[in-house]
Amino acid sequence: MGSSLGLCPGKAPTSSQLFLFFAVGSDIQPGTEMEIIVEETITVRDCLKIMLEKSGLPGDTWHLRKMDWCYEAGEPLCEEDATLKELMICSGDTLLLIEGQLPPPGFLKVPIWWYQPRGCTGPWRSHQDQTNGPPPPGGAWGATATQGAPGDTYAEASLCYLGDIEISEDATLAELKSQAMTLPSFSEFVIPSPTFLRAWTVESRRPSRLLRINQQQLREYKLGRRTEICLEPLQKEENLGPQDVLLRTQRRLPGERAYGPPVDLVWDTARGWTAGALQRQVADCCSLPVEKIEIAKYFPEKFEWLPVSSWSQQTSKRKKKKKQENLQGAPYYLKDGDTIGIKNLLFEDDGDFSTVRDDAGKEKQKQLALGRKKSQEALCGQSSSAVSGAESPGRPQRPEASLSIHVGSFR
């Protein structure tokens, strides 16, 4: 009841055939998908040829990707001699035609971005900074809120697309940095050596995971074929250990709902991920007593600050054991690149860490949620009216029946 059936021209696919959607590019617009029926035993290479012919695309510099559950381009179909059945392609799936040849087996094609937080100065440009001028050859500069952006001008960041590199999975991170420095767009910057670069993976146009060991092979990082990497310039060489955590600290400006420029803090967690250890490290860097500072972690996706303090949690009322304090777990989930706000209690002793931009961001989220709610209510109203109009007016309803549930005793 309530199901909808559609009439489509042509013969229905047989039990050995697949009905697939496909589109060109990863930015799919409604109504641009095309349809195709192929045998499930067809290879990826032959399926690609059929889709290119049907879409009228010339050349052989294309590959296929399967759309994932969030309607984005997923992993490429690298095994061109494998059949669609072997790759678990099912009827109703959407394949995307993406321009560009796949790298050979054992190689990665990695998009490289240049990343520099605003407010960080350094002799990295070979000439006048083009952030506010024309875009550099590698692509347009874009100001984007990063993971460590509490919303002030110092915390805004620019990402500049430099180009793609093709590199072996057996290569090291240092070799990736060296190869990235050979890109034509990289000539815009002055970097003494690859050790003056910090590498991050990119997710949603933000730095995500820090790649810290220069001599480690890319295979061990498990980057995947969709990974993008951004390179951040450093004023001095960096050699982070496995126990070091890189945090962005920002001191709150007294009397203002704003913060100063970000300062990198390398925290050695060998003695534990406790709130007290982090507070002592921050206090030492600020040359302030521990009892005169308060710190909080910033959650940019929520525009919220969570004060960092010691806590204890009982895991069992019977055993009276307490869970060991660890900032890696809930509710902080502390990781590389997170922003830590610092408040000097000598000037401010309230618990407010928010900024004016946080207020604006929350208000925008509230309006978007309200708009989605109204759209859903309108859609539900249309659906209910359509169903009620389709039903016969004199349709009898089933009588209500009582329901009894018996639960056995397992004592």
Coordinates of N, CA, C and O in Angstrom, one line a residue, residues 92-166:
G92 N 20.4 -0.4 -10.2 CA 20.1 0.8 -9.5 C 21.3 1.6 -9.0 O 21.1 2.7 -8.6
D93 N 22.5 1.0 -9.1 CA 23.7 1.8 -8.8 C 24.0 2.9 -9.8 O 23.6 2.8 -10.9
T94 N 24.7 3.9 -9.3 CA 25.1 5.0 -10.2 C 26.6 5.0 -10.3 O 27.3 5.0 -9.4
L95 N 27.0 5.0 -11.6 CA 28.4 5.1 -11.9 C 28.7 6.5 -12.5 O 27.9 7.1 -13.2
L96 N 29.9 7.0 -12.2 CA 30.3 8.4 -12.6 C 31.4 8.3 -13.5 O 32.4 7.6 -13.3
L97 N 31.3 9.0 -14.7 CA 32.4 9.1 -15.6 C 33.3 10.3 -15.2 O 32.9 11.5 -15.2
I98 N 34.5 10.0 -14.8 CA 35.4 11.0 -14.3 C 36.6 11.1 -15.3 O 37.2 10.1 -15.7
E99 N 36.9 12.4 -15.6 CA 38.0 12.6 -16.6 C 39.3 12.3 -15.9 O 39.5 12.7 -14.7
G100 N 40.3 11.8 -16.7 CA 41.6 11.5 -16.1 C 41.8 10.0 -16.1 O 41.0 9.2 -15.7
Q101 N 43.0 9.6 -16.5 CA 43.4 8.2 -16.5 C 43.8 7.7 -15.1 O 44.3 8.5 -14.3
L102 N 43.5 6.5 -14.8 CA 43.9 5.9 -13.5 C 45.4 5.7 -13.4 O 46.0 5.3 -14.5
P103 N 46.0 5.9 -12.3 CA 47.5 5.6 -12.2 C 47.7 4.1 -12.3 O 46.8 3.3 -12.0
P104 N 48.9 3.7 -12.6 CA 49.2 2.2 -12.7 C 49.0 1.6 -11.3 O 49.0 2.3 -10.3
P105 N 48.9 0.3 -11.3 CA 48.8 -0.4 -10.0 C 50.0 -0.1 -9.1 O 51.1 -0.1 -9.6
G106 N 49.7 0.2 -7.8 CA 50.8 0.5 -6.9 C 51.1 2.0 -6.9 O 52.0 2.4 -6.1
F107 N 50.4 2.8 -7.6 CA 50.7 4.2 -7.7 C 49.4 5.0 -7.2 O 48.3 4.5 -7.3
L108 N 49.6 6.2 -6.7 CA 48.6 7.1 -6.3 C 48.6 8.4 -7.1 O 49.7 8.9 -7.4
K109 N 47.4 8.9 -7.4 CA 47.3 10.2 -8.0 C 46.8 11.1 -7.0 O 45.6 11.0 -6.6
V110 N 47.6 12.0 -6.4 CA 47.3 12.8 -5.3 C 47.2 14.3 -5.6 O 48.1 14.9 -6.1
P111 N 46.0 14.9 -5.4 CA 45.9 16.3 -5.6 C 46.6 17.0 -4.4 O 46.4 16.6 -3.2
I112 N 47.4 18.1 -4.7 CA 48.2 18.8 -3.7 C 47.6 20.2 -3.6 O 47.4 20.9 -4.6
W113 N 47.4 20.6 -2.3 CA 47.0 21.9 -2.0 C 48.0 22.7 -1.2 O 48.8 22.0 -0.4
W114 N 48.0 24.0 -1.3 CA 48.8 24.8 -0.4 C 47.9 25.4 0.7 O 46.9 25.9 0.4
Y115 N 48.4 25.2 1.9 CA 47.6 25.6 3.1 C 48.4 26.6 4.0 O 49.5 26.2 4.4
Q116 N 47.8 27.7 4.3 CA 48.5 28.7 5.2 C 47.4 29.4 6.0 O 46.6 30.1 5.5
P117 N 47.4 29.1 7.3 CA 46.5 29.9 8.2 C 46.7 31.4 8.1 O 47.9 31.8 8.1
R118 N 45.6 32.1 8.1 CA 45.7 33.5 8.1 C 46.3 34.0 9.4 O 46.1 33.4 10.5
G119 N 47.1 35.1 9.4 CA 47.8 35.6 10.6 C 49.1 35.0 10.8 O 49.9 35.5 11.6
C120 N 49.5 33.9 10.1 CA 50.8 33.3 10.1 C 51.7 34.0 9.0 O 51.3 33.9 7.9
T121 N 52.7 34.6 9.4 CA 53.6 35.3 8.5 C 54.9 34.5 8.3 O 55.3 33.7 9.1
G122 N 55.4 34.6 7.1 CA 56.7 34.0 6.8 C 57.2 34.3 5.4 O 56.4 34.7 4.6
P123 N 58.4 34.1 5.1 CA 59.0 34.4 3.8 C 58.7 33.3 2.8 O 59.6 32.7 2.2
W124 N 57.4 33.0 2.6 CA 57.1 31.8 1.7 C 56.7 32.3 0.3 O 56.7 31.4 -0.6
R125 N 56.4 33.5 0.1 CA 56.0 34.0 -1.2 C 57.2 34.5 -2.0 O 58.0 35.3 -1.4
S126 N 57.3 34.2 -3.2 CA 58.4 34.7 -4.0 C 58.2 36.1 -4.5 O 59.1 36.7 -4.9
H127 N 57.0 36.6 -4.4 CA 56.7 37.9 -4.7 C 55.4 38.3 -3.9 O 55.1 37.6 -3.0
Q128 N 54.8 39.4 -4.3 CA 53.7 39.9 -3.5 C 52.6 38.9 -3.3 O 52.2 38.2 -4.2
D129 N 52.1 38.8 -2.0 CA 51.1 37.8 -1.7 C 49.8 38.1 -2.6 O 49.4 39.2 -2.7
Q130 N 49.4 37.0 -3.2 CA 48.2 37.1 -4.1 C 46.9 36.7 -3.5 O 45.9 36.6 -4.2
T131 N 46.9 36.7 -2.2 CA 45.6 36.3 -1.5 C 44.5 37.2 -1.9 O 43.4 36.8 -2.1
N132 N 44.8 38.5 -1.9 CA 43.8 39.5 -2.2 C 43.9 40.0 -3.6 O 43.2 41.0 -4.0
G133 N 44.7 39.4 -4.4 CA 44.9 39.8 -5.8 C 44.4 38.7 -6.7 O 43.5 37.9 -6.4
P134 N 45.0 38.7 -7.9 CA 44.5 37.7 -8.9 C 44.9 36.3 -8.4 O 45.9 36.1 -7.7
P135 N 44.2 35.2 -8.8 CA 44.5 33.9 -8.4 C 45.8 33.4 -8.9 O 46.2 33.7 -10.0
P136 N 46.5 32.6 -8.2 CA 47.8 32.0 -8.7 C 47.5 31.0 -9.7 O 46.4 30.5 -9.9
P137 N 48.6 30.5 -10.4 CA 48.4 29.6 -11.5 C 47.7 28.3 -11.1 O 47.0 27.6 -11.9
G138 N 48.0 27.8 -9.9 CA 47.5 26.5 -9.5 C 46.0 26.5 -9.2 O 45.4 25.4 -9.1
G139 N 45.3 27.6 -9.1 CA 43.9 27.6 -8.8 C 43.6 28.8 -7.9 O 44.4 29.5 -7.4
A140 N 42.3 29.0 -7.8 CA 41.8 30.2 -7.0 C 42.0 30.0 -5.6 O 41.8 29.0 -5.0
W141 N 42.5 31.1 -4.9 CA 42.5 31.1 -3.5 C 41.1 31.1 -2.9 O 40.3 31.8 -3.4
G142 N 40.9 30.4 -1.8 CA 39.6 30.4 -1.2 C 39.7 30.5 0.3 O 40.4 29.6 0.9
A143 N 39.1 31.5 0.9 CA 39.1 31.5 2.4 C 38.1 30.6 2.9 O 36.9 30.7 2.7
T144 N 38.6 29.6 3.7 CA 37.7 28.6 4.3 C 37.9 28.5 5.7 O 39.1 28.6 6.2
A145 N 36.9 28.2 6.5 CA 37.0 28.0 7.9 C 37.7 26.6 8.1 O 37.2 25.6 7.7
T146 N 38.8 26.6 8.8 CA 39.5 25.4 9.1 C 39.0 24.7 10.4 O 38.2 25.3 11.1
Q147 N 39.6 23.5 10.6 CA 39.2 22.8 11.9 C 39.6 23.7 13.1 O 38.9 23.6 14.1
G148 N 40.6 24.5 13.0 CA 41.0 25.3 14.1 C 40.6 26.7 14.0 O 41.4 27.6 14.2
A149 N 39.4 27.0 13.5 CA 39.0 28.4 13.3 C 37.9 28.8 14.2 O 36.8 28.5 14.1
P150 N 38.3 29.6 15.3 CA 37.3 30.1 16.2 C 36.5 31.3 15.6 O 35.7 31.8 16.3
G151 N 36.8 31.7 14.4 CA 36.0 32.7 13.8 C 36.6 34.0 13.7 O 35.9 35.0 13.3
D152 N 37.8 34.2 14.0 CA 38.5 35.5 13.9 C 39.3 35.6 12.7 O 39.7 34.5 12.1
T153 N 39.7 36.8 12.3 CA 40.5 36.9 11.0 C 41.8 36.1 11.1 O 42.3 35.7 10.1
Y154 N 42.4 36.0 12.3 CA 43.7 35.2 12.3 C 43.5 33.8 12.0 O 44.4 33.1 11.6
A155 N 42.3 33.2 12.2 CA 42.1 31.8 12.1 C 41.6 31.4 10.8 O 41.5 30.2 10.5
E156 N 41.3 32.3 9.9 CA 40.9 31.9 8.5 C 42.0 31.4 7.8 O 43.2 31.7 8.0
A157 N 41.8 30.5 6.9 CA 42.9 29.8 6.1 C 42.6 29.9 4.7 O 41.4 30.0 4.2
S158 N 43.6 29.8 3.9 CA 43.5 29.8 2.4 C 44.0 28.4 1.9 O 45.0 28.0 2.3
L159 N 43.3 27.8 1.0 CA 43.7 26.6 0.3 C 43.9 27.0 -1.2 O 43.0 27.6 -1.8
C160 N 45.0 26.6 -1.7 CA 45.3 26.9 -3.1 C 45.7 25.6 -3.8 O 46.6 24.9 -3.3
Y161 N 45.0 25.2 -4.8 CA 45.2 24.0 -5.6 C 46.5 24.2 -6.4 O 46.6 25.1 -7.2
L162 N 47.4 23.3 -6.2 CA 48.7 23.4 -6.9 C 48.8 22.4 -8.1 O 49.5 22.7 -9.1
G163 N 48.1 21.3 -8.0 CA 48.2 20.3 -9.1 C 48.2 18.9 -8.5 O 48.1 18.7 -7.3
D164 N 48.3 17.9 -9.4 CA 48.3 16.5 -9.1 C 49.7 15.9 -9.3 O 50.4 16.3 -10.2
I165 N 50.0 15.0 -8.4 CA 51.3 14.3 -8.6 C 50.9 12.8 -8.6 O 50.0 12.3 -8.0
E166 N 51.7 12.0 -9.4 CA 51.6 10.6 -9.4 C 52.8 9.9 -8.8 O 53.9 10.2 -9.2

